[in-house]
Short mmCIF file of C-alpha atoms and ligand atoms in Angstrom, two decimals:
data_model
loop_
_atom_site.label_atom_id
_atom_site.label_comp_id
_atom_site.label_asym_id
_atom_site.label_seq_id
_atom_site.Cartn_x
_atom_site.Cartn_y
_atom_site.Cartn_z
CA MET A 416 -26.68 7.30 82.22
CA GLU A 417 -26.43 4.63 79.53
CA LYS A 418 -23.13 4.66 77.72
CA ARG A 419 -23.17 6.99 74.72
CA ILE A 420 -20.98 6.55 71.67
CA PHE A 421 -19.18 9.10 69.52
CA ASN A 422 -21.69 9.44 66.73
CA PHE A 423 -20.43 10.11 63.21
CA ASN A 424 -23.78 9.50 61.52
CA PRO A 425 -24.62 11.61 58.45
CA GLY A 426 -28.10 12.59 59.63
CA PRO A 427 -30.05 12.29 61.81
CA ALA A 428 -26.85 13.08 63.61
CA ALA A 429 -25.15 13.92 66.89
CA GLN A 430 -26.82 16.65 68.93
CA PRO A 431 -25.21 18.54 71.82
CA LEU A 432 -25.37 16.44 74.99
CA SER A 433 -26.34 19.47 77.08
CA VAL A 434 -29.31 20.03 74.77
CA LEU A 435 -30.41 16.39 74.99
CA LYS A 436 -30.23 16.61 78.79
CA LYS A 437 -32.30 19.79 78.81
CA ILE A 438 -34.93 18.14 76.59
CA GLN A 439 -35.01 15.19 78.97
CA LYS A 440 -35.38 17.45 81.97
CA ASP A 441 -38.21 19.48 80.41
CA PHE A 442 -39.95 16.55 78.84
CA LEU A 443 -42.63 15.78 81.42
CA ASN A 444 -43.28 19.30 82.61
CA TYR A 445 -42.38 22.10 80.25
CA ASN A 446 -41.85 25.40 82.05
CA ASN A 447 -44.21 24.46 84.91
CA THR A 448 -47.16 23.97 82.57
CA GLY A 449 -47.70 20.46 83.96
CA MET A 450 -47.50 19.25 80.34
CA SER A 451 -44.80 17.85 78.11
CA ILE A 452 -43.41 20.01 75.36
CA ILE A 453 -45.19 17.64 72.94
CA GLU A 454 -48.51 18.13 74.76
CA ILE A 455 -48.79 21.91 74.77
CA SER A 456 -50.83 23.69 72.11
CA HIS A 457 -49.01 25.16 69.15
CA ARG A 458 -51.17 28.26 69.73
CA SER A 459 -50.19 28.53 73.40
CA ASP A 460 -48.15 31.44 74.74
CA GLU A 461 -45.39 28.97 75.60
CA PHE A 462 -45.03 27.73 72.03
CA MET A 463 -45.35 31.20 70.53
CA GLU A 464 -42.46 32.21 72.73
CA ILE A 465 -40.39 29.23 71.57
CA LEU A 466 -41.05 30.06 67.90
CA GLU A 467 -40.20 33.73 68.34
CA TYR A 468 -37.08 32.97 70.33
CA THR A 469 -35.91 30.42 67.78
CA LYS A 470 -36.40 32.80 64.87
CA ALA A 471 -34.70 35.62 66.76
CA ARG A 472 -31.61 33.47 67.28
CA ILE A 473 -31.41 32.55 63.59
CA LYS A 474 -31.79 36.22 62.71
CA ARG A 475 -28.95 37.18 65.05
CA LEU A 476 -26.64 34.34 64.05
CA TYR A 477 -26.91 35.09 60.32
CA ASN A 478 -27.32 38.81 60.80
CA LEU A 479 -30.56 38.81 58.78
CA SER A 480 -32.32 42.08 57.96
CA ASP A 481 -36.10 42.45 58.23
CA LYS A 482 -36.29 41.56 54.55
CA TRP A 483 -35.60 37.93 55.40
CA ASN A 484 -38.44 35.53 56.24
CA ILE A 485 -37.70 32.61 58.52
CA ILE A 486 -40.08 29.68 58.14
CA PHE A 487 -40.34 26.03 59.14
CA VAL A 488 -41.75 23.67 56.54
CA PRO A 489 -42.58 19.98 57.08
CA GLY A 490 -41.22 17.36 54.72
CA GLY A 491 -37.48 17.89 55.05
CA ALA A 492 -35.14 19.08 52.33
CA SER A 493 -36.44 16.68 49.69
CA LEU A 494 -39.76 18.53 49.61
CA GLN A 495 -37.79 21.77 49.24
CA PHE A 496 -36.31 20.52 45.95
CA ALA A 497 -39.86 20.48 44.54
CA MET A 498 -41.19 23.53 46.39
CA LEU A 499 -38.32 25.73 45.35
CA ALA A 500 -38.94 25.05 41.66
CA MET A 501 -42.72 25.30 42.10
CA ASN A 502 -42.51 28.66 43.88
CA LEU A 503 -39.58 30.40 42.25
CA LEU A 504 -39.76 29.28 38.62
CA PRO A 505 -43.03 30.64 37.23
CA GLU A 506 -43.61 30.57 33.46
CA ASN A 507 -41.01 32.40 31.37
CA THR A 508 -38.42 32.22 34.15
CA GLN A 509 -35.17 30.31 34.04
CA GLY A 510 -33.35 28.70 36.96
CA GLU A 511 -29.72 27.58 36.95
CA TYR A 512 -28.29 24.64 38.87
CA ILE A 513 -24.79 23.40 39.62
CA ASN A 514 -24.62 19.63 39.90
CA THR A 515 -22.20 18.51 42.62
CA GLY A 516 -23.65 15.11 43.46
CA THR A 517 -26.56 13.05 44.69
CA TRP A 518 -28.54 15.84 46.30
CA SER A 519 -28.01 18.44 43.57
CA THR A 520 -29.09 15.82 41.04
CA LYS A 521 -32.30 15.29 42.98
CA ALA A 522 -32.94 19.04 43.15
CA ILE A 523 -32.52 19.22 39.36
CA GLN A 524 -34.80 16.23 38.82
CA GLU A 525 -37.58 17.76 40.90
CA ALA A 526 -37.53 20.88 38.72
CA GLN A 527 -37.48 18.74 35.58
CA ILE A 528 -40.47 16.67 36.73
CA GLN A 529 -42.42 19.91 36.82
CA LYS A 530 -41.13 20.79 33.32
CA LYS A 531 -39.53 23.97 34.62
CA ASN A 532 -37.10 25.89 32.48
CA ILE A 533 -33.74 25.05 33.99
CA LYS A 534 -30.16 24.95 32.89
CA VAL A 535 -27.34 22.91 34.44
CA THR A 536 -24.64 25.56 34.42
CA ALA A 537 -21.77 23.36 35.62
CA SER A 538 -21.27 19.87 36.96
CA SER A 539 -18.51 17.87 38.62
CA GLU A 540 -19.90 14.54 37.45
CA ASP A 541 -16.94 14.08 35.07
CA ARG A 542 -14.70 13.28 38.05
CA SER A 543 -17.17 11.44 40.30
CA PHE A 544 -18.30 14.65 42.01
CA SER A 545 -14.92 14.97 43.71
CA TYR A 546 -14.67 18.75 43.31
CA ILE A 547 -16.59 22.02 43.21
CA PRO A 548 -16.83 23.61 39.74
CA GLU A 549 -15.27 27.04 39.20
CA ASN A 550 -15.21 29.59 36.38
CA PHE A 551 -18.81 29.32 35.28
CA THR A 552 -21.05 32.22 34.35
CA THR A 553 -24.72 32.81 35.01
CA ASP A 554 -27.32 34.62 32.87
CA ASP A 555 -28.64 37.95 34.14
CA LYS A 556 -32.13 36.79 33.29
CA SER A 557 -32.08 33.70 35.55
CA ALA A 558 -34.09 33.82 38.77
CA PHE A 559 -31.38 32.06 40.78
CA LEU A 560 -28.41 29.73 40.75
CA HIS A 561 -28.98 26.65 42.91
CA ILE A 562 -26.01 25.12 44.72
CA THR A 563 -25.61 22.45 47.40
CA THR A 564 -23.20 24.15 49.78
CA ASN A 565 -22.00 20.87 51.31
CA ASN A 566 -22.18 17.55 49.51
CA THR A 567 -22.96 15.07 52.25
CA VAL A 568 -22.32 11.96 50.14
CA ARG A 569 -19.11 12.90 48.33
CA GLY A 570 -17.55 15.07 51.02
CA THR A 571 -17.06 18.32 49.12
CA GLN A 572 -18.02 21.82 50.22
CA TRP A 573 -18.18 25.30 48.71
CA HIS A 574 -15.54 27.14 50.76
CA LYS A 575 -16.03 30.32 48.79
CA ILE A 576 -19.59 31.24 47.98
CA PRO A 577 -19.35 32.78 44.48
CA ASP A 578 -20.07 36.44 43.74
CA LEU A 579 -22.76 36.40 41.09
CA ASN A 580 -25.10 38.62 39.13
CA ILE A 581 -28.13 36.64 40.40
CA PRO A 582 -29.19 35.39 43.86
CA ILE A 583 -28.03 32.01 45.08
CA ALA A 584 -30.56 29.39 46.12
CA ALA A 585 -28.81 27.04 48.51
CA ASP A 586 -29.43 23.58 49.83
CA MET A 587 -27.53 24.00 53.09
CA CYS A 588 -28.68 20.77 54.74
CA SER A 589 -25.34 19.55 55.88
CA ASP A 590 -23.53 22.78 56.71
CA ILE A 591 -26.23 25.15 57.92
CA LEU A 592 -25.06 27.22 60.90
CA SER A 593 -21.60 25.70 60.75
CA ARG A 594 -19.79 28.92 59.71
CA PRO A 595 -20.47 32.63 59.18
CA LEU A 596 -22.12 33.47 55.84
CA ASP A 597 -22.14 36.38 53.45
CA ILE A 598 -25.90 36.45 53.48
CA GLU A 599 -26.30 39.14 50.76
CA LYS A 600 -25.28 36.59 48.14
CA PHE A 601 -28.35 34.46 48.75
CA GLY A 602 -32.03 34.70 47.83
CA ILE A 603 -33.14 31.53 49.58
CA ILE A 604 -31.49 29.00 51.88
CA TYR A 605 -33.07 25.74 52.99
CA ALA A 606 -31.98 22.85 55.15
CA GLY A 607 -33.46 19.76 56.71
CA ILE A 608 -32.63 20.43 60.34
CA GLN A 609 -31.53 16.89 61.25
CA LYS A 610 -27.78 17.39 60.97
CA ASN A 611 -26.67 20.61 62.59
CA ILE A 612 -29.79 21.83 64.34
CA GLY A 613 -32.22 19.21 65.56
CA PRO A 614 -34.51 16.28 64.71
CA SER A 615 -35.50 15.11 61.22
CA GLY A 616 -38.63 15.81 59.19
CA THR A 617 -38.65 19.62 59.17
CA ALA A 618 -36.88 22.12 56.94
CA LEU A 619 -35.73 25.56 57.95
CA VAL A 620 -36.20 27.97 55.03
CA LEU A 621 -34.80 31.50 54.90
CA ILE A 622 -36.24 33.48 52.02
CA HIS A 623 -35.57 37.09 51.05
CA ASP A 624 -38.49 39.41 50.22
CA ASP A 625 -37.09 40.00 46.72
CA MET A 626 -37.82 36.38 45.80
CA LEU A 627 -41.49 36.57 46.76
CA LYS A 628 -42.59 38.28 43.55
CA LEU A 629 -41.83 35.06 41.71
CA ILE A 630 -44.34 32.97 43.66
CA PRO A 631 -47.50 32.12 41.70
CA ASP A 632 -50.85 32.74 43.42
CA ASP A 633 -52.40 29.45 42.41
CA LEU A 634 -50.24 26.99 44.31
CA PRO A 635 -51.78 24.47 46.73
CA THR A 636 -51.87 26.12 50.15
CA MET A 637 -49.32 23.91 51.86
CA LEU A 638 -46.91 24.10 48.94
CA SER A 639 -46.66 27.88 48.76
CA TYR A 640 -43.97 29.71 50.69
CA LYS A 641 -46.46 32.56 51.01
CA THR A 642 -48.65 30.47 53.33
CA TYR A 643 -45.77 29.84 55.71
CA ILE A 644 -44.70 33.47 55.62
CA ASN A 645 -48.20 34.91 56.05
CA LYS A 646 -49.13 32.46 58.82
CA ASP A 647 -45.76 32.45 60.59
CA SER A 648 -45.28 28.71 59.86
CA MET A 649 -48.58 28.01 61.66
CA HIS A 650 -51.17 27.48 58.93
CA ASN A 651 -51.39 23.94 60.23
CA THR A 652 -49.80 22.32 63.26
CA PRO A 653 -46.04 22.58 62.84
CA SER A 654 -43.58 20.14 64.37
CA THR A 655 -43.56 21.86 67.73
CA PHE A 656 -41.01 19.42 69.12
CA ALA A 657 -38.56 19.95 66.23
CA ILE A 658 -38.80 23.72 66.54
CA TYR A 659 -38.30 23.55 70.31
CA CYS A 660 -35.17 21.37 69.88
CA CYS A 661 -33.88 23.67 67.15
CA GLY A 662 -34.23 26.65 69.53
CA LEU A 663 -32.15 24.86 72.16
CA VAL A 664 -29.41 23.97 69.68
CA LEU A 665 -29.28 27.59 68.49
CA LYS A 666 -28.97 28.76 72.09
CA TRP A 667 -26.04 26.34 72.49
CA ILE A 668 -24.34 27.73 69.35
CA GLU A 669 -24.83 31.32 70.50
CA GLU A 670 -24.14 31.04 74.19
CA ASP A 671 -21.82 28.05 74.61
CA MET A 672 -19.88 27.80 71.38
CA GLY A 673 -19.02 31.42 70.58
CA GLY A 674 -21.52 31.79 67.73
CA LEU A 675 -20.77 30.89 64.13
CA LYS A 676 -17.14 32.01 64.27
CA GLY A 677 -16.52 29.83 67.31
CA ILE A 678 -18.26 26.89 65.66
CA GLU A 679 -16.31 27.39 62.44
CA ASP A 680 -12.96 27.40 64.28
CA LEU A 681 -13.94 24.22 66.09
CA ASN A 682 -15.10 22.56 62.86
CA LYS A 683 -11.82 23.43 61.14
CA ARG A 684 -9.83 21.94 63.99
CA LYS A 685 -11.93 18.76 64.01
CA ALA A 686 -11.71 18.17 60.25
CA GLY A 687 -7.96 18.88 60.46
CA TYR A 688 -7.37 15.85 62.72
CA ILE A 689 -8.92 13.51 60.16
CA TYR A 690 -7.44 15.06 57.01
CA ASP A 691 -3.98 15.21 58.63
CA GLU A 692 -4.11 11.50 59.30
CA ILE A 693 -5.29 10.81 55.73
CA ASP A 694 -2.48 12.92 54.27
CA SER A 695 0.24 11.41 56.44
CA SER A 696 -0.87 7.82 55.94
CA GLY A 697 1.40 7.19 52.94
CA GLY A 698 -1.63 6.36 50.78
CA PHE A 699 -3.25 3.87 53.19
CA TYR A 700 -6.18 6.27 53.48
CA LYS A 701 -7.18 8.03 50.27
CA GLY A 702 -9.42 11.09 50.49
CA THR A 703 -12.12 11.03 47.81
CA ALA A 704 -12.51 14.82 47.50
CA GLU A 705 -9.99 17.19 45.95
CA ILE A 706 -8.01 18.78 48.77
CA LYS A 707 -9.13 22.37 48.14
CA ASP A 708 -12.81 21.35 48.23
CA ARG A 709 -12.74 18.96 51.18
CA SER A 710 -15.76 19.26 53.42
CA LEU A 711 -15.43 20.28 57.06
CA MET A 712 -18.65 18.39 57.72
CA ASN A 713 -18.24 15.01 56.00
CA ALA A 714 -14.73 13.55 55.62
CA THR A 715 -14.86 10.79 52.99
CA PHE A 716 -12.06 8.35 52.29
CA ARG A 717 -11.17 4.89 51.05
CA LEU A 718 -8.92 2.15 52.40
CA PRO A 719 -6.80 -0.21 50.25
CA ASP A 720 -9.71 -2.64 49.80
CA GLU A 721 -13.35 -3.18 50.75
CA ASP A 722 -12.59 -5.94 53.27
CA LEU A 723 -10.38 -3.54 55.19
CA GLU A 724 -13.13 -0.93 55.02
CA LYS A 725 -15.57 -3.40 56.58
CA LYS A 726 -13.06 -4.28 59.27
CA PHE A 727 -12.43 -0.57 59.93
CA VAL A 728 -16.13 0.11 60.52
CA GLN A 729 -16.49 -2.98 62.74
CA GLU A 730 -13.44 -2.30 64.89
CA ALA A 731 -14.31 1.38 65.25
CA SER A 732 -17.79 0.45 66.37
CA LYS A 733 -16.37 -1.89 69.04
CA ILE A 734 -14.64 1.06 70.70
CA GLY A 735 -17.65 3.37 70.50
CA LEU A 736 -16.98 5.19 67.23
CA GLY A 737 -20.22 4.79 65.27
CA GLY A 738 -21.82 5.70 61.95
CA LEU A 739 -18.68 5.55 59.80
CA LYS A 740 -19.87 3.54 56.82
CA GLY A 741 -19.88 5.57 53.59
CA HIS A 742 -23.09 6.29 51.69
CA ARG A 743 -24.30 3.22 49.80
CA SER A 744 -23.75 4.95 46.44
CA ALA A 745 -20.17 6.01 47.22
CA GLY A 746 -18.78 3.20 49.42
CA GLY A 747 -15.75 3.69 51.64
CA ILE A 748 -15.78 5.56 54.93
CA ARG A 749 -17.53 8.78 55.83
CA ALA A 750 -16.99 10.55 59.13
CA SER A 751 -19.65 13.20 59.62
CA LEU A 752 -18.22 15.89 61.85
CA TYR A 753 -21.20 18.17 62.38
CA ASN A 754 -21.25 20.98 64.94
CA ALA A 755 -22.22 18.77 67.87
CA VAL A 756 -19.65 16.00 67.31
CA PRO A 757 -17.22 16.71 70.16
CA GLU A 758 -13.56 17.42 69.51
CA THR A 759 -12.60 14.57 71.86
CA GLY A 760 -14.58 12.17 69.66
CA VAL A 761 -12.82 13.32 66.50
CA LYS A 762 -9.43 13.03 68.20
CA ALA A 763 -10.37 9.50 69.25
CA LEU A 764 -11.25 8.68 65.65
CA ALA A 765 -7.94 10.08 64.36
CA GLU A 766 -6.08 7.99 66.97
CA PHE A 767 -8.02 4.90 65.94
CA MET A 768 -7.19 5.56 62.27
CA LYS A 769 -3.50 5.76 63.10
CA LYS A 770 -3.55 2.50 65.06
CA PHE A 771 -5.66 0.71 62.46
CA ARG A 772 -3.22 1.75 59.73
CA LYS A 773 -0.22 0.49 61.71
CA ASP A 774 -1.95 -2.82 62.50
CA ASN A 775 -3.07 -3.43 58.92
CA SER A 776 -0.31 -2.25 56.64
N1 LIG B 672 -29.72 17.74 50.69
C1 LIG B 672 -28.61 17.31 51.31
C2 LIG B 672 -27.31 18.02 51.04
C3 LIG B 672 -28.67 16.24 52.19
O1 LIG B 672 -27.56 15.81 52.81
C4 LIG B 672 -29.91 15.60 52.43
C5 LIG B 672 -30.06 14.46 53.41
N2 LIG B 672 -28.97 13.74 53.70
C6 LIG B 672 -31.04 16.06 51.76
C7 LIG B 672 -30.91 17.14 50.90
C8 LIG B 672 -32.38 15.42 51.95
O2 LIG B 672 -32.88 15.77 53.18
P1 LIG B 672 -34.23 15.16 53.77
O3 LIG B 672 -33.93 13.76 54.14
O4 LIG B 672 -34.53 16.07 54.93
O5 LIG B 672 -35.27 15.24 52.70
#
């Protein structure tokens, strides 16, 4: 096998090696059909089985009742920003949003483009999106409060999902299936699947029946959640390959990693290696998120100057630690530590950080 690196990319991102090997093995002849997984019909028994099995795993992992609908929508999470507002904010309805960075801002903008009635209930923009707002209140009359549970660019995460008087609508792109969830607090959850659960270009959407009454009847077919629910994500040809990969990753979470609790414990350990090094570096590494809100998925930090940051990324890359450059809008370093990034890789990164600090301070 070609040499593989430890991949800290923000998304598309590291996938479990055992899953990649399984995909490779099945690729030319899926389940003795004599066809590749990308050649079989989306209406075939084989694909129907994959779809059912994938949905059943999500249902089990999040303990979803029959009132939850599990759909796959093309277009990634960015389309969800627009679809969510289009579907769940009919006339005379208000939506609330918390702005915690780049992706929340985009979700807000997509509602504003459609001239929807929205309110930005709280924001952390005053301190460069370095924290998660607390102590805000929501109106009983609002249809939902939208939050971004993990802020991929700034490295903050909602560790406590708030108890509210209205359902939460969550962009969970970068921490979906990374920890157990109190699912009753949510009305809708969406995520591009390219970080924790598969390839890019498709969103997983979980939507509770109670939200469906909000959906107008006159939406374009492919932009209405009702189409995906009524046609089991198969009104048109879905990304069969993405759904197949997603099913394999879910199997890995359930059967190899001890489910969401097992994954959460692992994610806490992994993030701990990096944050411990930051905190014991005497200020050489400076975390950009407030400690209480630090993300377990994206550890973001700065070095004393930009030249050292460049050198850090280059030297890390030379020893097989890739994808560490911060988002272009934030600068610095970002280590994305999604579910499938192995603990050995994160330990190797922490070791490298220690050595780099000693060599350069
Ligand atoms: N929301 C969050 C939190 C993200 O991290 C991203 C992608 N990095 C998106 C939305 C956009 O996802 P997509 O590229 O699938 O549209």
